[in-house]
mmCIF file of C-alpha atoms and ligand atoms in Angstrom:
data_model
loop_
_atom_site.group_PDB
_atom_site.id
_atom_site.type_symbol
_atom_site.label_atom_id
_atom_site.label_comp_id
_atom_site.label_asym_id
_atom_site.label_seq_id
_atom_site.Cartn_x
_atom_site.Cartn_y
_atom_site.Cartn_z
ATOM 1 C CA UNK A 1 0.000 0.000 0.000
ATOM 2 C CA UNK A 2 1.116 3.397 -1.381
ATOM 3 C CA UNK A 3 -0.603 5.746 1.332
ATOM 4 C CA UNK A 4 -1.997 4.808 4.371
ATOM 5 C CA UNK A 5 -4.514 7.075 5.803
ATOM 6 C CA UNK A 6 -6.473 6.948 8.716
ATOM 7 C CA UNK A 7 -5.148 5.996 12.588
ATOM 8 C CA UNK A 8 -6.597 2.673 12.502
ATOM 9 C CA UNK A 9 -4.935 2.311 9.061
ATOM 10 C CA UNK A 10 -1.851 4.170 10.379
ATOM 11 C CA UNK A 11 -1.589 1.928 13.194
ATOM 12 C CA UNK A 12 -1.920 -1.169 11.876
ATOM 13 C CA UNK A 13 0.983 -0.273 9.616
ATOM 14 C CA UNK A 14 2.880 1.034 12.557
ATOM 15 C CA UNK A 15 2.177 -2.636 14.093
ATOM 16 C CA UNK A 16 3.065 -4.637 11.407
ATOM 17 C CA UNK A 17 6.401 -1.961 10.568
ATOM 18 C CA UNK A 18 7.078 -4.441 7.297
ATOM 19 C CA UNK A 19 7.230 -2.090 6.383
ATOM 20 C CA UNK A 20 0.989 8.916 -11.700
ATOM 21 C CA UNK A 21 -0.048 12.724 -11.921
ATOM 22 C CA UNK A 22 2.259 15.629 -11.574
ATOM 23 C CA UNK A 23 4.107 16.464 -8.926
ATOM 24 C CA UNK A 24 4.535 19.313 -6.949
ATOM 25 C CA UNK A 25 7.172 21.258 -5.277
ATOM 26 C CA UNK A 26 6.636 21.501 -1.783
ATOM 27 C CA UNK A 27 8.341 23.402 0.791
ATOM 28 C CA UNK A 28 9.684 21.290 3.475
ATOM 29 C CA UNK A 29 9.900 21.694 7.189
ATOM 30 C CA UNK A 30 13.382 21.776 8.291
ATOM 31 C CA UNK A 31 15.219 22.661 11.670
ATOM 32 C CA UNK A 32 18.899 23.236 11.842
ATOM 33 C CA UNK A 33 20.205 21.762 15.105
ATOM 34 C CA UNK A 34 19.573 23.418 18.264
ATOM 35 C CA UNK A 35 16.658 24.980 16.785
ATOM 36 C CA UNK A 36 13.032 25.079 17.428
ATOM 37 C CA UNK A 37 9.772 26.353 15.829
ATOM 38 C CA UNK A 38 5.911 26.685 16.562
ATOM 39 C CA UNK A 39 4.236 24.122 14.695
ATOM 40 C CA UNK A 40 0.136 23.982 13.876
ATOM 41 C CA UNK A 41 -1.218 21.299 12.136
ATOM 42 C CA UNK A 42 -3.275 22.005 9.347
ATOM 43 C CA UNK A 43 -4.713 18.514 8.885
ATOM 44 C CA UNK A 44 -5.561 15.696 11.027
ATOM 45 C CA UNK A 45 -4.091 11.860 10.630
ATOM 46 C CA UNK A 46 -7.926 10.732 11.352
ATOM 47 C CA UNK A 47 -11.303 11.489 9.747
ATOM 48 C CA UNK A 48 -13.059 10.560 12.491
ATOM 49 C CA UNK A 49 -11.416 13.478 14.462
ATOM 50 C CA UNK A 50 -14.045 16.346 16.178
ATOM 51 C CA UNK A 51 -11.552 18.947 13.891
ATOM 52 C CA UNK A 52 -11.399 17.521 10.789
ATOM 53 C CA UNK A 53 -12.169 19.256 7.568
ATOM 54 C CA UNK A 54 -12.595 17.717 4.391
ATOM 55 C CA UNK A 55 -11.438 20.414 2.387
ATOM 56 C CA UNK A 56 -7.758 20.333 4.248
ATOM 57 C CA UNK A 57 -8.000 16.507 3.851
ATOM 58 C CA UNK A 58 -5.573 14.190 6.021
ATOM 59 C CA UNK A 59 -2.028 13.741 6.397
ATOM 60 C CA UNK A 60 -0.458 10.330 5.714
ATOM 61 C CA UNK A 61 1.993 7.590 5.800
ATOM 62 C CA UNK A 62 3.590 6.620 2.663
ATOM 63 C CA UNK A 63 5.388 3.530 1.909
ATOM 64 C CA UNK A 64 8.118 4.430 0.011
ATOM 65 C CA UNK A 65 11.662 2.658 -1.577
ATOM 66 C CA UNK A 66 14.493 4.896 -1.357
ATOM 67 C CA UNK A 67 17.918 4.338 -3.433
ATOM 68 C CA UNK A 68 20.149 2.485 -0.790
ATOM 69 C CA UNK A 69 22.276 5.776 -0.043
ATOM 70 C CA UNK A 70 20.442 8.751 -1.417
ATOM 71 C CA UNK A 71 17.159 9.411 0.321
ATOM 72 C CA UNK A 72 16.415 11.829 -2.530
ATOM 73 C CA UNK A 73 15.756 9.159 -5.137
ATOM 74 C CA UNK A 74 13.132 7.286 -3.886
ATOM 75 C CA UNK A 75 9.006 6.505 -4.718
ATOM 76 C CA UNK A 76 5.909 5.133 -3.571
ATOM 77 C CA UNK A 77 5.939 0.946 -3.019
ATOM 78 C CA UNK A 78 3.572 0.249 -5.464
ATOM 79 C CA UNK A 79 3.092 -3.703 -4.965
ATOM 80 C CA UNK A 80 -0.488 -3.333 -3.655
ATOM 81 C CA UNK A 81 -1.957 -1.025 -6.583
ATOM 82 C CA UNK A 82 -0.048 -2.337 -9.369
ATOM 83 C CA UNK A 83 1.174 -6.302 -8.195
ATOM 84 C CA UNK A 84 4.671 -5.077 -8.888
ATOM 85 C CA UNK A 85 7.206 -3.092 -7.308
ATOM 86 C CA UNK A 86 11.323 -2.810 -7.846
ATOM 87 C CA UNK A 87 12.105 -2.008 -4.596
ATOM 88 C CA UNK A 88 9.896 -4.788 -3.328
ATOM 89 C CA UNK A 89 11.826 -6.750 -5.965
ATOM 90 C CA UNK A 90 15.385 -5.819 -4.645
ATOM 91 C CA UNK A 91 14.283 -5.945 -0.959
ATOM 92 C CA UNK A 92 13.114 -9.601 -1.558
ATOM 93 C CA UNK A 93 16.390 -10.135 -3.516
ATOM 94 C CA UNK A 94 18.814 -9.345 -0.362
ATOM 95 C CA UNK A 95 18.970 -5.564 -1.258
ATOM 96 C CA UNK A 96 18.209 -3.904 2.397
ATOM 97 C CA UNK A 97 18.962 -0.864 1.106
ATOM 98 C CA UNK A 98 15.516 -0.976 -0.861
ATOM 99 C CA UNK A 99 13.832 -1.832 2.403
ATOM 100 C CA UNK A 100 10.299 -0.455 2.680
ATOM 101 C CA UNK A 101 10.012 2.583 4.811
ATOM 102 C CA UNK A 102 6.815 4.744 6.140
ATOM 103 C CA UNK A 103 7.090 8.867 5.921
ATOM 104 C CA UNK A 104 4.495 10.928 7.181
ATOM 105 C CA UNK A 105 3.254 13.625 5.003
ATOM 106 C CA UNK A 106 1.477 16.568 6.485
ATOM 107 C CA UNK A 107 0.509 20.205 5.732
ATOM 108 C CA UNK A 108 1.759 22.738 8.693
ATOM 109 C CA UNK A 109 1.675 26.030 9.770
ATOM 110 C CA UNK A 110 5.385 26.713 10.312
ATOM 111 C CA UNK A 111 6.193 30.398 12.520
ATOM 112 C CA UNK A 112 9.373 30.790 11.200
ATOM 113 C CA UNK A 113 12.403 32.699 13.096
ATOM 114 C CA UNK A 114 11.218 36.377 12.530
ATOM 115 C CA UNK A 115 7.406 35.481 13.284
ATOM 116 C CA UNK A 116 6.247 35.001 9.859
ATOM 117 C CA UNK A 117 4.120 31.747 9.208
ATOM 118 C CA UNK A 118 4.085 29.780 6.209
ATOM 119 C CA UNK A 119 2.609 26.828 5.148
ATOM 120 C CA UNK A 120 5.644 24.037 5.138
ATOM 121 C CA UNK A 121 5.170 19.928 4.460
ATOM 122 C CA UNK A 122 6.609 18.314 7.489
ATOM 123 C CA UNK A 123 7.615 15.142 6.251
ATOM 124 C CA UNK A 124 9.798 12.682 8.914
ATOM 125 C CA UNK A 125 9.972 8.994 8.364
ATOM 126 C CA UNK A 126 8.923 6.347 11.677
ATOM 127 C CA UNK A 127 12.610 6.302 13.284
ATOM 128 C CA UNK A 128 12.456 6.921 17.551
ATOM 129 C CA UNK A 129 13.908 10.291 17.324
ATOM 130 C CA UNK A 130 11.694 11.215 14.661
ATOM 131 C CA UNK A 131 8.421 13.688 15.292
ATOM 132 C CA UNK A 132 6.300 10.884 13.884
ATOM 133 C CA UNK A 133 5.626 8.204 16.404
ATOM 134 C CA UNK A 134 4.918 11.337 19.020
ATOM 135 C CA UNK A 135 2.147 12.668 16.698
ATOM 136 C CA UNK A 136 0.247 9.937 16.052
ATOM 137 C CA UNK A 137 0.346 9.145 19.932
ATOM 138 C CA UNK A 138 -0.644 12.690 20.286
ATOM 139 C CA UNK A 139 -3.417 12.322 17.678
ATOM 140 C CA UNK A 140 -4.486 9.076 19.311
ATOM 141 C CA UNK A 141 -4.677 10.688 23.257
ATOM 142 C CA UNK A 142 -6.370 14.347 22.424
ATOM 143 C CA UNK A 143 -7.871 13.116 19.430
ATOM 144 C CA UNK A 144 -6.636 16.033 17.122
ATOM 145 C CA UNK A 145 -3.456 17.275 16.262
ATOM 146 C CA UNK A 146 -4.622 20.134 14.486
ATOM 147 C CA UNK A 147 -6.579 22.533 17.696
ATOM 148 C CA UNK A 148 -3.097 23.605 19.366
ATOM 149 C CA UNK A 149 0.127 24.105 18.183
ATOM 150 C CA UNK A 150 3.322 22.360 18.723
ATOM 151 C CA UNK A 151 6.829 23.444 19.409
ATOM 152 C CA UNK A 152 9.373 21.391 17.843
ATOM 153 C CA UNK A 153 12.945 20.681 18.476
ATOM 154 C CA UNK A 154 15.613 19.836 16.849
ATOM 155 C CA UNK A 155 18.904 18.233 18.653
ATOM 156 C CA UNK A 156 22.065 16.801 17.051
ATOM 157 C CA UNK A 157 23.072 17.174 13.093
ATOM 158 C CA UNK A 158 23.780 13.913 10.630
ATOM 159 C CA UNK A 159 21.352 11.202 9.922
ATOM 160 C CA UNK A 160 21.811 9.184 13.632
ATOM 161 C CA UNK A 161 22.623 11.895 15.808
ATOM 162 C CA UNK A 162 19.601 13.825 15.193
ATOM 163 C CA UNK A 163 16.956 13.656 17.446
ATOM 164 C CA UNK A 164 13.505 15.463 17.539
ATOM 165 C CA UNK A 165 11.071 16.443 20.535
ATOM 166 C CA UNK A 166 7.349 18.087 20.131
ATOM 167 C CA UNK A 167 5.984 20.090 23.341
ATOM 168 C CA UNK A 168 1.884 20.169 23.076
ATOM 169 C CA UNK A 169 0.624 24.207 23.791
ATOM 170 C CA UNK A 170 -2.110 24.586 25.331
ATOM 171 C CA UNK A 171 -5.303 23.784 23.298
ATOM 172 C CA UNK A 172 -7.203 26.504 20.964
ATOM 173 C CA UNK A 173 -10.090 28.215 22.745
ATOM 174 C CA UNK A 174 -11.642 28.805 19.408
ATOM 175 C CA UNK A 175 -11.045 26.771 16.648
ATOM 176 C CA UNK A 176 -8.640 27.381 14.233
ATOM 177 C CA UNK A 177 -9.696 28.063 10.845
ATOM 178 C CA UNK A 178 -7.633 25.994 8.563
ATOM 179 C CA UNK A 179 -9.656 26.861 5.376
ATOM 180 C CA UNK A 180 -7.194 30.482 5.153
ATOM 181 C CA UNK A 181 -4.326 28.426 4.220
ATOM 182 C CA UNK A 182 -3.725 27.427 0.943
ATOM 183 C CA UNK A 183 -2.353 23.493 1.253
ATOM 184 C CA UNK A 184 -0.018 21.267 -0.577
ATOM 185 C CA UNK A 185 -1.541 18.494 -2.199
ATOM 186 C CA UNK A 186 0.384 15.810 -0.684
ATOM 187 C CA UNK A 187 -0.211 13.209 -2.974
ATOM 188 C CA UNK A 188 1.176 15.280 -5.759
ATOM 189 C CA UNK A 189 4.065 15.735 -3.487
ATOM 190 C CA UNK A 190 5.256 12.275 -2.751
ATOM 191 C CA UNK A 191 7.149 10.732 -5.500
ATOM 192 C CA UNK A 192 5.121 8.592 -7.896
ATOM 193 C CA UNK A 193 6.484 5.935 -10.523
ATOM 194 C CA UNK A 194 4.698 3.308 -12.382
ATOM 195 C CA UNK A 195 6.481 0.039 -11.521
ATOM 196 C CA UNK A 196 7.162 -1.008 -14.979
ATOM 197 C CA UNK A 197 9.513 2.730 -14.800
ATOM 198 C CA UNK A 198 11.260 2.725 -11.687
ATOM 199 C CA UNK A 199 14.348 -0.183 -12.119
ATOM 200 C CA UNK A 200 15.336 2.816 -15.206
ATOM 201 C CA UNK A 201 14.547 5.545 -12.495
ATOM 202 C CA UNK A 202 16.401 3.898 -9.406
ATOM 203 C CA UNK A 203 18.709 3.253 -12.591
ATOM 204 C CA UNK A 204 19.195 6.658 -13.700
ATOM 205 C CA UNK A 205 20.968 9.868 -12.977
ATOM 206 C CA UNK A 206 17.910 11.811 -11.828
ATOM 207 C CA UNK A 207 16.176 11.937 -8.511
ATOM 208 C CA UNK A 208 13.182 13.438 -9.955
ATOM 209 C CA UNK A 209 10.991 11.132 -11.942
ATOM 210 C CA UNK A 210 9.690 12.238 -15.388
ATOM 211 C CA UNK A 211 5.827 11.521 -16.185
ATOM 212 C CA UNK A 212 4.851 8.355 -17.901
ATOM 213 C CA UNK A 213 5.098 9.085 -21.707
ATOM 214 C CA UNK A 214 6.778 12.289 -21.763
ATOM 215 C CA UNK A 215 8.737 12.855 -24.527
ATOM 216 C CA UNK A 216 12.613 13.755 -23.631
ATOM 217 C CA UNK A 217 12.312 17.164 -25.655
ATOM 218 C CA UNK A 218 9.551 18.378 -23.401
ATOM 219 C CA UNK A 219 9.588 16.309 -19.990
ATOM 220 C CA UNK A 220 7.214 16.954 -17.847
ATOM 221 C CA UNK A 221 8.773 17.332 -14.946
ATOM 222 C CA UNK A 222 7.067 15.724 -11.537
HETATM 223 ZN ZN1 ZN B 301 7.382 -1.913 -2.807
#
């Protein structure tokens, strides 16, 4: 499965840990180490939340392959949707590199350093130092992430040094209005390849994938 949406979704893919369009650009949350930032949800991980709104949709897991050694080349596991999948393929053929792994995708409110907001994707994968497993226990015990904010922390630079800690503020005493922001769409935002492209993608020079059938003069760039 490509996207998993949905807590009881989320957490059953939690439990078990096994593991086309166009694309857009998204701005990405990022901390430097040391630093910290005031972080609103603008989505929920559940529907069945009191505060969610259809129109700002739900923030998701993906499952996703990543080039063993560049975390920038990677897609969405497409063995459910499509019965094939390369990094499946690898994975199953001894390549660990290609092991599946779950990233959350979700639209935020982002105060940056001189009090500006802007919407941001924060996008972490499942690790313990990650943001992730601390949201969806969050979303799980208040049952919304999205009626307070969050302040965010990042300590330690380099891939396992770096941890991350979210403080819950206190809790809106009027709900937010979401509905001002203009959101990413997500799923244009994750990286999508058809599985009968992606062993010439993971093959190729390019971490961004080209749409199916593009020609090479005009590519269509994801
Ligand atoms: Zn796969």
């Amino acid at each position: 499965m490509g996207i998993v949406r949905g807590l009881a979704g989320i957490n059953k893919q939690v439990d078990s840990q096994g593991g086309g369009g166009d694309r857009v650009k998204a701005k990405f949350f990022k901390l430097k180490d040391g630093e910290s930032a005031k972080v609103r949800f603008l989505q929920e991980l559940d529907a069945d939340s009191a505060h969610y709104n259809a129109d700002a949709g739900l923030g998701f897991l993906a499952i996703e392959h990543q080039a063993p050694g560049n975390f920038m080349k990677r897609c969405l596991c497409t063995i459910d949707e499509e019965g094939s999948c390369y990094g499946c393929e690898q994975f199953s053929a001894g390549e660990k590199g290609f092991r599946p792994k779950m990233k959350l995708y979700i639209n935020a409110l982002v105060t940056l350093a001189d009090g500006t907001k802007e919407v941001q994707v924060l996008s972490q994968g499942m690790g313990p130092k990650s943001v992730t497993p601390a949201l969806i226990e969050a979303a799980g015990d208040y049952g919304s992430i999205s009626n307070r904010e969050f302040k965010l922390k990042r300590t330690g630079a380099g891939q396992t040094d770096t941890s991350y800690t979210m403080i819950p503020q206190d809790k809106d005493e009027a709900p937010y209005d979401a509905s001002q922001h203009e959101l990413f769409d997500l799923e244009k935002v994750v990286f999508q390849v058809p599985s009968d492209q992606q062993a010439a993608y993971f093959a190729g020079s390019t971490t961004t994938p080209v749409a199916a059938g593009a020609s090479t003069g005009d590519a269509e760039v994801w």
